[in-house]
Coordinates of C-alpha atoms in Angstrom, one line a residue:
Chain A
X1 CA 50.1 55.7 119.3
X2 CA 50.4 54.1 115.9
X3 CA 53.4 55.0 113.8
X4 CA 52.1 53.8 110.7
X5 CA 51.2 56.2 108.1
X6 CA 47.4 56.8 106.6
X7 CA 46.7 56.2 103.0
X8 CA 45.0 58.5 100.7
X9 CA 43.6 57.7 97.6
X10 CA 43.8 61.1 95.5
X11 CA 40.5 60.1 93.6
X12 CA 39.3 61.0 90.1
X13 CA 42.1 63.0 88.4
X14 CA 40.1 65.6 86.6
X15 CA 38.4 66.6 89.8
X16 CA 39.1 68.4 92.9
X17 CA 40.8 65.2 94.7
X18 CA 44.4 65.9 93.5
X19 CA 43.9 69.7 94.6
X20 CA 42.8 68.8 98.1
X21 CA 45.5 66.0 98.3
X22 CA 48.3 68.6 97.5
X23 CA 46.9 71.2 99.6
X24 CA 46.6 69.3 102.7
X25 CA 50.0 67.9 101.9
X26 CA 51.3 71.5 102.4
X27 CA 49.9 71.9 105.9
X28 CA 52.5 71.9 108.5
X29 CA 50.0 70.1 110.6
X30 CA 49.3 67.3 108.2
X31 CA 49.7 63.7 109.5
X32 CA 51.9 61.1 108.1
X33 CA 50.2 59.8 105.3
X34 CA 51.2 58.3 101.9
X35 CA 49.3 59.3 98.7
X36 CA 48.4 57.0 96.0
X37 CA 47.9 58.8 92.6
X38 CA 49.8 59.8 89.3
X39 CA 53.0 61.8 91.0
X40 CA 53.7 63.8 88.0
X41 CA 49.7 64.8 87.7
X42 CA 49.8 65.8 91.6
X43 CA 53.1 67.9 91.1
X44 CA 51.5 69.6 88.1
X45 CA 48.3 70.2 90.1
X46 CA 50.4 71.8 93.0
X47 CA 52.4 74.1 90.6
X48 CA 49.0 75.1 89.0
X49 CA 47.6 76.1 92.6
X50 CA 50.9 77.8 93.8
X51 CA 51.0 74.9 96.4
X52 CA 54.3 73.7 97.7
X53 CA 54.6 70.2 97.0
X54 CA 55.2 67.9 100.1
X55 CA 53.4 64.9 99.4
X56 CA 54.8 61.2 99.8
X57 CA 53.3 59.8 96.8
X58 CA 52.9 56.0 95.8
X59 CA 53.0 56.4 92.1
X60 CA 50.5 54.9 90.0
X61 CA 50.6 56.6 86.8
X62 CA 47.3 57.2 84.4
X63 CA 47.9 56.1 80.8
X64 CA 46.3 59.1 79.4
X65 CA 47.3 62.9 80.2
X66 CA 44.5 64.5 82.4
X67 CA 42.7 68.1 81.7
X68 CA 41.0 69.6 84.8
X69 CA 37.3 68.9 84.6
X70 CA 37.5 66.5 81.6
X71 CA 37.3 62.9 83.0
X72 CA 38.8 60.0 80.7
X73 CA 37.4 56.6 81.3
X74 CA 40.6 55.2 79.9
X75 CA 42.2 56.2 83.3
X76 CA 39.4 54.2 85.5
X77 CA 41.5 50.9 85.5
X78 CA 44.5 52.8 87.0
X79 CA 42.5 54.3 89.6
X80 CA 41.0 50.9 90.7
X81 CA 44.5 49.8 90.8
X82 CA 45.3 52.4 93.3
X83 CA 42.3 51.5 95.4
X84 CA 43.5 47.9 95.1
X85 CA 47.0 49.0 96.5
X86 CA 45.5 51.0 99.2
X87 CA 43.3 48.1 100.6
X88 CA 46.4 45.7 100.5
X89 CA 48.2 48.0 102.8
X90 CA 45.8 48.5 105.0
X91 CA 45.1 44.7 105.3
X92 CA 48.8 43.9 105.7
X93 CA 49.4 46.5 108.5
X94 CA 51.3 48.8 106.5
X95 CA 48.8 51.8 106.9
X96 CA 46.8 52.4 109.7
X97 CA 43.9 53.6 107.8
X98 CA 42.3 54.3 104.3
X99 CA 41.1 57.9 103.3
X100 CA 39.3 58.4 99.6
X101 CA 39.1 61.2 97.9
X102 CA 36.1 61.1 95.6
X103 CA 35.5 59.2 92.4
X104 CA 32.9 59.6 89.7
X105 CA 30.9 56.3 89.3
X106 CA 29.8 57.1 85.7
X107 CA 33.6 57.6 84.4
X108 CA 34.3 54.2 85.8
X109 CA 31.0 52.4 84.2
X110 CA 31.8 54.3 80.8
X111 CA 35.2 52.4 80.8
X112 CA 33.0 49.2 80.6
X113 CA 33.8 48.3 84.5
X114 CA 30.8 47.5 86.7
X115 CA 31.1 49.7 89.6
X116 CA 28.3 50.8 92.1
X117 CA 30.6 52.9 94.2
X118 CA 33.8 53.2 96.5
X119 CA 32.1 51.3 99.2
X120 CA 30.7 48.4 97.6
X121 CA 34.2 48.0 95.7
X122 CA 36.1 48.2 99.1
X123 CA 33.5 45.6 100.5
X124 CA 34.1 43.2 97.8
X125 CA 37.8 43.5 97.9
X126 CA 37.9 42.8 101.7
X127 CA 34.9 40.0 101.2
X128 CA 32.5 42.1 103.6
X129 CA 29.1 41.0 103.2
X130 CA 27.5 44.2 104.5
X131 CA 29.3 47.5 104.4
X132 CA 27.5 50.1 106.2
X133 CA 27.5 53.6 105.6
X134 CA 27.8 56.1 108.5
X135 CA 28.5 59.7 108.3
X136 CA 29.7 62.1 111.0
X137 CA 29.4 65.6 111.3
X138 CA 30.7 67.0 114.9
X139 CA 28.9 64.8 117.7
X140 CA 26.4 63.6 115.1
X141 CA 26.7 60.3 113.6
X142 CA 24.3 59.0 111.2
X143 CA 24.2 55.3 109.7
X144 CA 21.9 54.2 106.9
X145 CA 20.0 51.0 106.5
X146 CA 19.7 51.5 102.7
X147 CA 22.0 53.8 100.5
X148 CA 21.8 54.2 97.0
X149 CA 18.2 53.0 96.1
X150 CA 15.3 54.6 94.0
X151 CA 12.9 55.9 96.9
X152 CA 10.2 53.3 95.7
X153 CA 12.6 50.4 96.2
X154 CA 13.4 51.4 99.8
X155 CA 10.4 49.9 101.8
X156 CA 10.8 46.2 100.3
X157 CA 14.7 46.5 100.8
X158 CA 14.5 47.0 104.6
X159 CA 13.7 43.3 105.7
X160 CA 13.9 42.5 109.1
X161 CA 17.2 40.1 108.6
X162 CA 18.9 43.0 106.8
X163 CA 18.0 45.5 109.6
X164 CA 19.0 43.4 112.2
X165 CA 22.3 42.7 110.2
X166 CA 23.1 46.4 109.9
X167 CA 22.4 46.9 113.9
X168 CA 24.8 44.6 114.8
X169 CA 27.7 46.2 112.3
X170 CA 26.7 49.5 113.5
X171 CA 26.8 48.5 117.2
X172 CA 30.0 46.7 116.7
X173 CA 31.7 49.3 115.0
X174 CA 30.5 51.8 117.6
X175 CA 32.1 49.7 120.1
X176 CA 35.5 48.5 118.2
X177 CA 36.1 51.6 115.7
X178 CA 34.6 54.4 117.8
X179 CA 35.7 53.1 121.3
X180 CA 32.0 53.7 123.1
X181 CA 31.6 50.8 125.4
X182 CA 27.8 50.7 125.5
X183 CA 26.6 52.7 122.2
X184 CA 23.1 54.3 122.5
X185 CA 21.3 54.1 119.1
X186 CA 18.0 55.5 117.8
X187 CA 16.5 53.7 115.1
X188 CA 14.2 55.7 113.0
X189 CA 10.8 54.8 111.7
X190 CA 10.2 53.9 108.0
X191 CA 7.0 56.0 107.6
X192 CA 6.3 59.5 108.8
X193 CA 5.3 59.6 112.6
X194 CA 6.8 56.0 112.6
X195 CA 3.9 54.9 110.9
X196 CA 1.6 56.3 113.8
X197 CA 0.3 53.2 115.0
X198 CA -0.3 51.7 111.4
X199 CA -2.3 54.9 110.2
X200 CA 0.9 55.7 108.3
X201 CA 2.4 52.3 106.9
X202 CA 2.8 49.0 108.7
X203 CA 6.7 48.5 108.4
X204 CA 7.4 50.4 111.4
X205 CA 5.2 48.1 113.7
X206 CA 5.7 44.9 111.5
X207 CA 9.5 45.0 110.5
X208 CA 11.5 47.4 112.6
X209 CA 10.2 47.3 116.1
X210 CA 10.3 43.4 116.4
X211 CA 14.0 43.8 115.3
X212 CA 14.5 46.6 117.7
X213 CA 13.3 44.3 120.3
X214 CA 15.4 41.6 119.1
X215 CA 18.4 43.6 119.5
X216 CA 17.7 44.8 122.7
X217 CA 17.6 41.2 124.1
X218 CA 21.1 40.8 122.5
X219 CA 22.2 43.5 124.8
X220 CA 22.0 46.6 122.5
X221 CA 21.0 49.9 123.7
X222 CA 18.4 51.0 121.3
X223 CA 15.3 53.4 121.0
X224 CA 12.9 53.1 118.1
X225 CA 11.3 53.0 115.7
X226 CA 11.6 56.9 116.4
X227 CA 9.9 59.4 114.3
X228 CA 12.6 60.7 112.1
X229 CA 11.3 64.4 112.3
X230 CA 12.2 64.2 116.1
X231 CA 15.2 61.5 116.0
X232 CA 17.8 64.2 115.1
X233 CA 16.5 67.0 117.5
X234 CA 18.1 68.1 121.0
X235 CA 15.0 66.8 122.7
X236 CA 15.6 63.4 121.5
X237 CA 18.4 63.3 124.3
X238 CA 21.8 61.5 123.9
X239 CA 22.6 59.1 121.3
X240 CA 25.7 58.0 119.8
X241 CA 24.3 57.2 116.4
X242 CA 21.0 57.5 114.6
X243 CA 20.3 55.0 112.2
X244 CA 18.0 56.4 109.3
X245 CA 16.2 53.8 107.0
X246 CA 17.3 55.4 103.6
X247 CA 19.4 58.2 102.4
X248 CA 17.3 61.2 102.4
X249 CA 15.8 60.6 105.8
X250 CA 19.4 60.9 107.3
X251 CA 21.8 62.9 105.0
X252 CA 20.0 66.3 104.7
X253 CA 20.1 66.7 108.3
X254 CA 23.8 65.4 108.4
X255 CA 24.9 67.8 105.9
X256 CA 23.3 70.8 107.1
X257 CA 24.7 70.3 110.6
X258 CA 28.0 69.3 108.9
X259 CA 28.6 72.7 107.1
X260 CA 31.1 70.9 105.0
X261 CA 32.9 68.9 107.5
X262 CA 31.0 66.0 107.2
X263 CA 33.1 62.5 106.9
X264 CA 31.6 59.2 105.5
X265 CA 33.1 56.1 107.5
X266 CA 32.3 52.7 105.8
X267 CA 31.5 50.2 108.8
X268 CA 31.5 46.4 108.5
X269 CA 35.0 46.3 106.7
X270 CA 38.0 44.5 108.3
X271 CA 40.0 48.0 107.6
X272 CA 39.1 51.6 108.6
X273 CA 37.9 53.7 105.8
X274 CA 36.9 57.5 105.8
X275 CA 35.9 59.5 102.8
X276 CA 34.9 63.0 101.9
X277 CA 30.9 63.5 101.8
X278 CA 31.3 65.4 98.5
X279 CA 31.9 64.5 94.8
X280 CA 34.4 65.5 92.1
X281 CA 33.3 68.8 91.6
X282 CA 34.5 68.8 88.3
X283 CA 34.1 72.6 87.8
X284 CA 36.2 73.5 90.5
X285 CA 39.2 71.2 89.8
X286 CA 42.4 73.3 89.3
X287 CA 40.8 76.5 90.4
X288 CA 42.1 76.6 93.8
X289 CA 38.5 77.2 95.1
X290 CA 37.9 73.6 96.3
X291 CA 37.3 73.5 100.2
X292 CA 39.6 71.0 101.8
X293 CA 37.5 70.8 104.9
X294 CA 35.6 67.4 104.4
X295 CA 39.0 65.7 103.3
X296 CA 40.9 67.2 106.1
X297 CA 38.1 66.2 108.6
X298 CA 38.4 62.6 106.8
X299 CA 41.9 62.6 107.6
X300 CA 41.9 63.7 111.0
X301 CA 39.2 61.1 111.7
X302 CA 41.0 58.2 110.0
X303 CA 44.0 59.0 112.3
X304 CA 42.1 58.9 115.5
X305 CA 40.3 55.7 114.3
X306 CA 43.4 54.1 113.1
X307 CA 45.3 54.9 116.4
X308 CA 42.6 53.4 118.5
X309 CA 42.4 50.3 116.4
X310 CA 46.1 49.9 116.9
Chain B
X1 CA -1.4 97.5 111.4
X2 CA -4.3 95.5 111.6
X3 CA -6.1 96.0 115.0
X4 CA -8.1 92.8 114.8
X5 CA -6.7 90.2 117.3
X6 CA -5.4 86.5 116.5
X7 CA -7.6 83.6 117.4
X8 CA -5.8 80.7 119.1
X9 CA -7.7 77.4 119.4
X10 CA -6.7 75.7 122.8
X11 CA -6.6 71.9 121.2
X12 CA -6.8 68.7 122.9
X13 CA -7.9 69.3 126.6
X14 CA -6.2 66.4 128.0
X15 CA -2.9 67.7 126.2
X16 CA -0.7 70.6 126.6
X17 CA -2.3 73.0 124.5
X18 CA -4.4 74.5 127.5
X19 CA -1.0 74.7 129.3
X20 CA 0.6 77.0 126.7
X21 CA -2.4 79.1 126.1
X22 CA -2.7 80.1 129.9
X23 CA 1.2 80.8 130.1
X24 CA 1.2 82.6 127.0
X25 CA -1.6 84.8 128.1
X26 CA 0.2 85.7 131.0
X27 CA 2.9 87.2 129.3
X28 CA 3.1 91.2 129.3
X29 CA 4.2 91.0 125.6
X30 CA 1.2 88.5 124.6
X31 CA -0.3 90.3 121.3
X32 CA -4.1 90.9 121.2
X33 CA -5.6 87.3 120.9
X34 CA -8.9 85.4 121.6
X35 CA -9.0 81.9 122.9
X36 CA -11.5 79.2 121.7
X37 CA -11.9 76.6 124.6
X38 CA -13.7 75.7 127.8
X39 CA -12.9 78.5 130.0
X40 CA -13.5 76.7 133.1
X41 CA -10.9 74.2 132.3
X42 CA -8.6 76.8 131.1
X43 CA -8.9 78.8 134.5
X44 CA -8.7 75.4 136.3
X45 CA -5.2 74.7 134.1
X46 CA -3.8 78.3 135.2
X47 CA -4.6 77.7 138.7
X48 CA -2.9 74.1 138.6
X49 CA 0.4 76.0 137.0
X50 CA 0.3 78.9 139.2
X51 CA -0.2 81.2 136.3
X52 CA -2.3 84.5 136.3
X53 CA -5.3 83.8 134.2
X54 CA -5.3 87.0 131.6
X55 CA -6.8 85.0 128.6
X56 CA -9.8 86.7 126.5
X57 CA -11.6 83.3 125.9
X58 CA -14.5 82.5 123.6
X59 CA -16.0 79.7 125.8
X60 CA -16.8 76.5 123.9
X61 CA -17.5 74.2 127.0
X62 CA -16.6 70.3 127.0
X63 CA -19.6 68.1 127.8
X64 CA -17.2 65.7 130.0
X65 CA -15.0 67.0 132.6
X66 CA -11.1 66.7 131.5
X67 CA -8.4 64.9 133.4
X68 CA -4.9 65.7 132.2
X69 CA -3.3 63.1 130.1
X70 CA -6.6 61.2 129.7
X71 CA -8.2 62.2 126.2
X72 CA -12.0 61.6 126.1
X73 CA -13.5 61.3 122.6
X74 CA -16.8 62.5 124.1
X75 CA -15.4 66.2 124.1
X76 CA -14.1 65.7 120.1
X77 CA -17.5 67.4 118.7
X78 CA -17.0 70.3 120.8
X79 CA -13.3 70.6 119.8
X80 CA -14.5 70.7 116.1
X81 CA -16.9 73.3 117.1
X82 CA -14.4 75.5 118.3
X83 CA -12.3 75.1 115.1
X84 CA -15.4 76.1 112.9
X85 CA -16.1 79.2 115.0
X86 CA -12.2 80.2 114.6
X87 CA -12.4 79.8 110.8
X88 CA -15.6 81.5 110.5
X89 CA -14.0 84.7 112.6
X90 CA -11.2 84.7 110.1
X91 CA -13.3 84.5 107.2
X92 CA -15.7 87.5 108.3
X93 CA -12.6 89.5 109.1
X94 CA -13.1 89.3 112.9
X95 CA -9.7 88.0 113.3
X96 CA -6.7 88.6 111.6
X97 CA -5.3 85.1 111.7
X98 CA -5.9 81.4 113.2
X99 CA -3.1 79.7 115.5
X100 CA -3.8 76.1 116.4
X101 CA -2.6 74.2 119.4
X102 CA -2.2 70.4 119.0
X103 CA -5.1 67.8 118.5
X104 CA -4.8 64.1 118.8
X105 CA -6.2 62.7 115.5
X106 CA -6.8 59.3 117.0
X107 CA -8.9 60.8 119.8
X108 CA -11.3 62.4 117.2
X109 CA -11.4 59.5 115.0
X110 CA -12.3 57.2 118.2
X111 CA -15.3 59.6 118.3
X112 CA -16.6 58.0 115.1
X113 CA -15.6 61.3 113.2
X114 CA -13.6 60.9 110.2
X115 CA -10.6 63.2 110.5
X116 CA -7.3 63.2 109.1
X117 CA -5.8 66.3 110.5
X118 CA -6.1 69.8 111.4
X119 CA -4.7 70.9 107.9
X120 CA -7.3 68.9 105.9
X121 CA -10.2 69.9 108.2
X122 CA -9.6 73.6 107.9
X123 CA -9.1 72.8 104.0
X124 CA -12.5 71.4 103.6
X125 CA -14.1 74.3 105.9
X126 CA -12.9 76.8 103.4
X127 CA -13.3 74.7 100.3
X128 CA -9.6 74.7 99.5
X129 CA -8.6 72.1 97.0
X130 CA -4.9 72.0 98.0
X131 CA -3.6 73.0 101.1
X132 CA 0.3 73.0 101.3
X133 CA 2.0 72.4 104.8
X134 CA 5.2 74.6 105.1
X135 CA 7.2 74.7 108.0
X136 CA 9.3 77.8 109.2
X137 CA 12.4 77.7 111.5
X138 CA 14.7 81.0 111.7
X139 CA 15.3 82.0 108.1
X140 CA 14.6 78.0 106.7
X141 CA 11.3 77.4 105.1
X142 CA 10.6 73.9 104.1
X143 CA 7.3 72.9 102.3
X144 CA 6.0 69.5 101.2
X145 CA 4.9 68.2 98.1
X146 CA 3.3 65.3 100.3
X147 CA 2.6 64.8 103.9
X148 CA 1.0 62.0 105.9
X149 CA 1.4 59.1 103.6
X150 CA 3.0 55.7 103.9
X151 CA 6.7 55.9 102.4
X152 CA 5.6 53.5 99.8
X153 CA 2.9 55.7 98.7
X154 CA 4.9 58.8 98.0
X155 CA 6.5 58.2 94.5
X156 CA 3.0 57.6 92.9
X157 CA 1.6 60.4 94.7
X158 CA 3.9 62.9 93.2
X159 CA 2.4 63.4 90.0
X160 CA 3.3 66.3 87.7
X161 CA -0.2 67.7 87.8
X162 CA 0.1 67.7 91.8
X163 CA 3.6 69.1 92.0
X164 CA 2.6 72.0 89.4
X165 CA -0.3 72.9 91.8
X166 CA 1.9 72.6 95.1
X167 CA 4.2 74.8 93.4
X168 CA 1.7 77.6 92.2
X169 CA 0.2 77.6 95.8
X170 CA 3.9 77.9 97.3
X171 CA 5.0 80.7 95.2
X172 CA 1.8 82.6 95.5
X173 CA 1.7 82.6 99.1
X174 CA 5.5 83.4 99.5
X175 CA 4.6 86.4 97.6
X176 CA 1.3 87.1 99.0
X177 CA 1.4 85.9 102.6
X178 CA 5.2 86.4 103.3
X179 CA 5.6 89.5 101.0
X180 CA 8.5 88.1 99.1
X181 CA 8.1 89.7 95.5
X182 CA 10.4 87.2 93.6
X183 CA 10.6 84.1 95.6
X184 CA 13.7 81.8 95.0
X185 CA 12.7 78.0 95.2
X186 CA 14.7 75.1 95.8
X187 CA 12.7 71.8 94.5
X188 CA 13.9 68.6 96.0
X189 CA 14.6 65.4 93.8
X190 CA 12.3 62.6 94.9
X191 CA 15.1 60.0 94.7
X192 CA 18.6 60.1 96.4
X193 CA 21.1 62.3 94.3
X194 CA 18.1 63.4 92.4
X195 CA 18.0 60.3 90.8
X196 CA 21.8 60.4 89.5
X197 CA 20.8 60.5 85.9
X198 CA 18.4 57.7 86.0
X199 CA 20.8 55.5 87.8
X200 CA 18.6 55.9 91.0
X201 CA 15.1 56.2 89.9
X202 CA 13.4 57.7 87.1
X203 CA 11.0 60.3 88.5
X204 CA 13.3 63.3 88.9
X205 CA 13.7 63.4 85.1
X206 CA 10.2 62.2 84.1
X207 CA 8.2 64.1 86.4
X208 CA 10.0 66.8 88.5
X209 CA 12.4 68.4 85.9
X210 CA 9.5 69.0 83.4
X211 CA 7.5 70.6 86.2
X212 CA 10.2 72.5 87.3
X213 CA 10.8 73.9 83.6
X214 CA 6.9 74.6 83.2
X215 CA 6.7 76.6 86.2
X216 CA 9.7 78.7 85.1
X217 CA 8.1 79.4 82.0
X218 CA 5.5 80.8 84.0
X219 CA 7.8 82.9 85.6
X220 CA 8.7 81.3 88.8
X221 CA 12.6 81.4 90.2
X222 CA 13.3 77.8 90.6
X223 CA 16.2 75.2 91.1
X224 CA 15.8 71.6 90.9
X225 CA 15.4 68.7 91.1
X226 CA 18.1 69.3 93.4
X227 CA 19.5 66.3 95.6
X228 CA 17.8 66.8 99.1
X229 CA 21.2 66.1 101.0
X230 CA 22.7 69.3 99.6
X231 CA 19.4 71.3 99.1
X232 CA 19.5 72.5 102.7
X233 CA 23.0 73.3 103.3
X234 CA 24.7 76.8 103.0
X235 CA 26.6 75.8 99.9
X236 CA 22.9 75.7 98.2
X237 CA 23.0 79.5 98.4
X238 CA 19.9 81.9 98.8
X239 CA 16.5 80.2 98.7
X240 CA 13.2 81.6 100.3
X241 CA 11.8 78.2 100.6
X242 CA 12.7 74.6 99.8
X243 CA 10.2 72.2 98.5
X244 CA 10.6 68.8 100.0
X245 CA 9.1 65.8 98.0
X246 CA 7.7 64.1 101.3
X247 CA 7.7 64.5 105.2
X248 CA 10.9 63.1 106.2
X249 CA 13.1 64.4 103.3
X250 CA 12.2 67.8 104.8
X251 CA 11.2 67.8 108.5
X252 CA 14.3 66.2 110.1
X253 CA 16.6 69.0 108.9
X254 CA 13.9 71.7 109.5
X255 CA 13.2 70.6 113.1
X256 CA 16.8 69.9 113.8
X257 CA 17.4 73.5 112.7
X258 CA 14.5 74.9 114.8
X259 CA 15.5 73.9 118.2
X260 CA 11.8 73.5 119.3
X261 CA 10.7 76.8 117.5
X262 CA 9.3 75.8 114.4
X263 CA 6.1 76.8 113.2
X264 CA 3.8 75.1 110.5
X265 CA 2.0 77.4 108.4
X266 CA -0.9 76.1 105.9
X267 CA -0.7 77.6 102.6
X268 CA -3.3 77.4 99.8
X269 CA -6.4 78.4 102.3
X270 CA -8.0 81.8 102.1
X271 CA -7.1 82.4 105.7
X272 CA -3.8 82.7 107.5
X273 CA -3.3 79.8 109.9
X274 CA -0.1 78.8 111.8
X275 CA 0.3 75.9 114.1
X276 CA 2.5 74.3 116.8
X277 CA 5.3 71.8 115.2
X278 CA 4.6 69.4 118.0
X279 CA 1.8 67.0 119.3
X280 CA -0.3 67.0 122.6
X281 CA 2.3 65.5 124.6
X282 CA -0.2 63.9 127.1
X283 CA 2.4 63.2 129.8
X284 CA 3.5 66.7 130.1
X285 CA -0.1 68.2 130.5
X286 CA -0.7 70.0 133.9
X287 CA 3.2 69.4 134.6
X288 CA 4.3 73.1 133.8
X289 CA 6.9 71.2 131.8
X290 CA 5.7 72.0 128.3
X291 CA 7.6 74.3 126.1
X292 CA 5.8 77.3 124.8
X293 CA 8.4 78.0 122.3
X294 CA 6.7 76.6 119.1
X295 CA 3.1 78.1 120.1
X296 CA 4.7 81.5 121.4
X297 CA 6.6 81.6 117.7
X298 CA 3.5 80.3 115.7
X299 CA 1.4 83.2 117.4
X300 CA 4.4 85.9 116.5
X301 CA 4.4 84.5 113.1
X302 CA 0.6 84.9 112.6
X303 CA 0.5 88.4 113.8
X304 CA 3.2 89.3 111.4
X305 CA 1.6 87.5 108.5
X306 CA -2.0 88.7 109.8
X307 CA -0.8 92.2 109.5
X308 CA 0.7 92.1 106.2
X309 CA -2.6 90.6 104.7
X310 CA -4.2 93.5 106.5

């Protein structure tokens, strides 16, 4: 068992990230973890919420005082410094895994910093060419072949090369990170009914089916392309993960099944990173009404995965 | 209470439709219904399955003998005759509602008959300009703004005019067919995160939001565009239906939630029509392994809706 702590970034300070961190830090069953954020802000949030302050903080102070619900781009740079510190600590072996509370992308962009998301930022920091988003909820795991794209950009984005690379990352991380020796993966079709023999689109036959076959030839245990509306049902039988072709094909069912306890895991990185499945919820910051379920589950999963990797 | 029977079409004879009909007909709690199909075939299937034959059949014989699992386009024309008979009986008031067992589109097309699906055929027979597909499972109802289209055709298909018309049909049928006085409808965004303020596509702001506002001005109780990955969760709160923009945005979660008991209801027709949510399952025909859950639920719902319409 690893005796290294987790590292948790407290996220956008005007959102619920600090609330969730202090609430979880006060739990008697909270695993060993260090939280990266502004210590004075975290202490103030704990006092506001009436929670004992028990966090072990790596202090990265914000230049501008923070008011709940009112994000300030002036603090964006310090937020990213905290993330860099967290990644360095994971890469050096000081921490077993990284857990991230939510950021607001547009606040960082408003600071003039080009930023497309946590995942892309972490991939860049770790020189990882292809991060793959996987969400888990209970025993359901859903990975995405494309993530934050306009719907009309999806079909051309799903090339054979990219899909093949995504499947290799997914298969390898199911083995190495999740410890599944011979993972079974269902690959969804792109079109409804997986194209129905070409009547509802050609990509399932021309792109997806050949990639699935090529991956099988490499020894992967795959089924597909499977129509997405049956891929998630019990009738589809055992699978360790479903690969959806795009965001809204996979995440509505995952989040419905997750009941607020879904966790986002970034595959294809040299470090382990889990994350909440929700946003900053500015309207709930400081209210005591934020649900710790997703962050708690992300911390639990990071601990399990971090111990497995050693 | 209506004392008119339901009418059930037994569907593709080489598939599981006949199996399901004879199994349901033998249930002591089977509601009054007439089944349209080939009576000799239905009797033979009951004998094969060891089920008592208790169906009230309107005999529409097939010209060619049927073998389980081996569909024959020579029988396609008789199949459609049966559907016409069923619709005439609903229109004339002889039947309270229509329930359809599955067809195989390609078998009918192979007979040289242009056929895009049950729903479109019924819309044409009843001169209905805009049939809308709604699936129910438990207390979840999901309607679709587009159905059987290649994914890349979806964004241009969802015009303001079409979406407006779909919402009017959905709202009216939730009132008139489902008896919900002031139905609450969640309208999904087209793009992930409902476009995230234009960062992930423009249609949510340029097409969907104005239509939602226009429908609100007509008195409809709508929310949207709501990101699809949260629209179905408990956190989204009460709603009588979710309108998904396309097939694989709405049906994976509905079928996951439905556990084989989802029912398809066609809105926008002058008659009530429910249907199974599965296909012909040629490999299971005659095996006794076909699950009657979806057809039974479709029959139960047709009975409830038929009685409400009187």
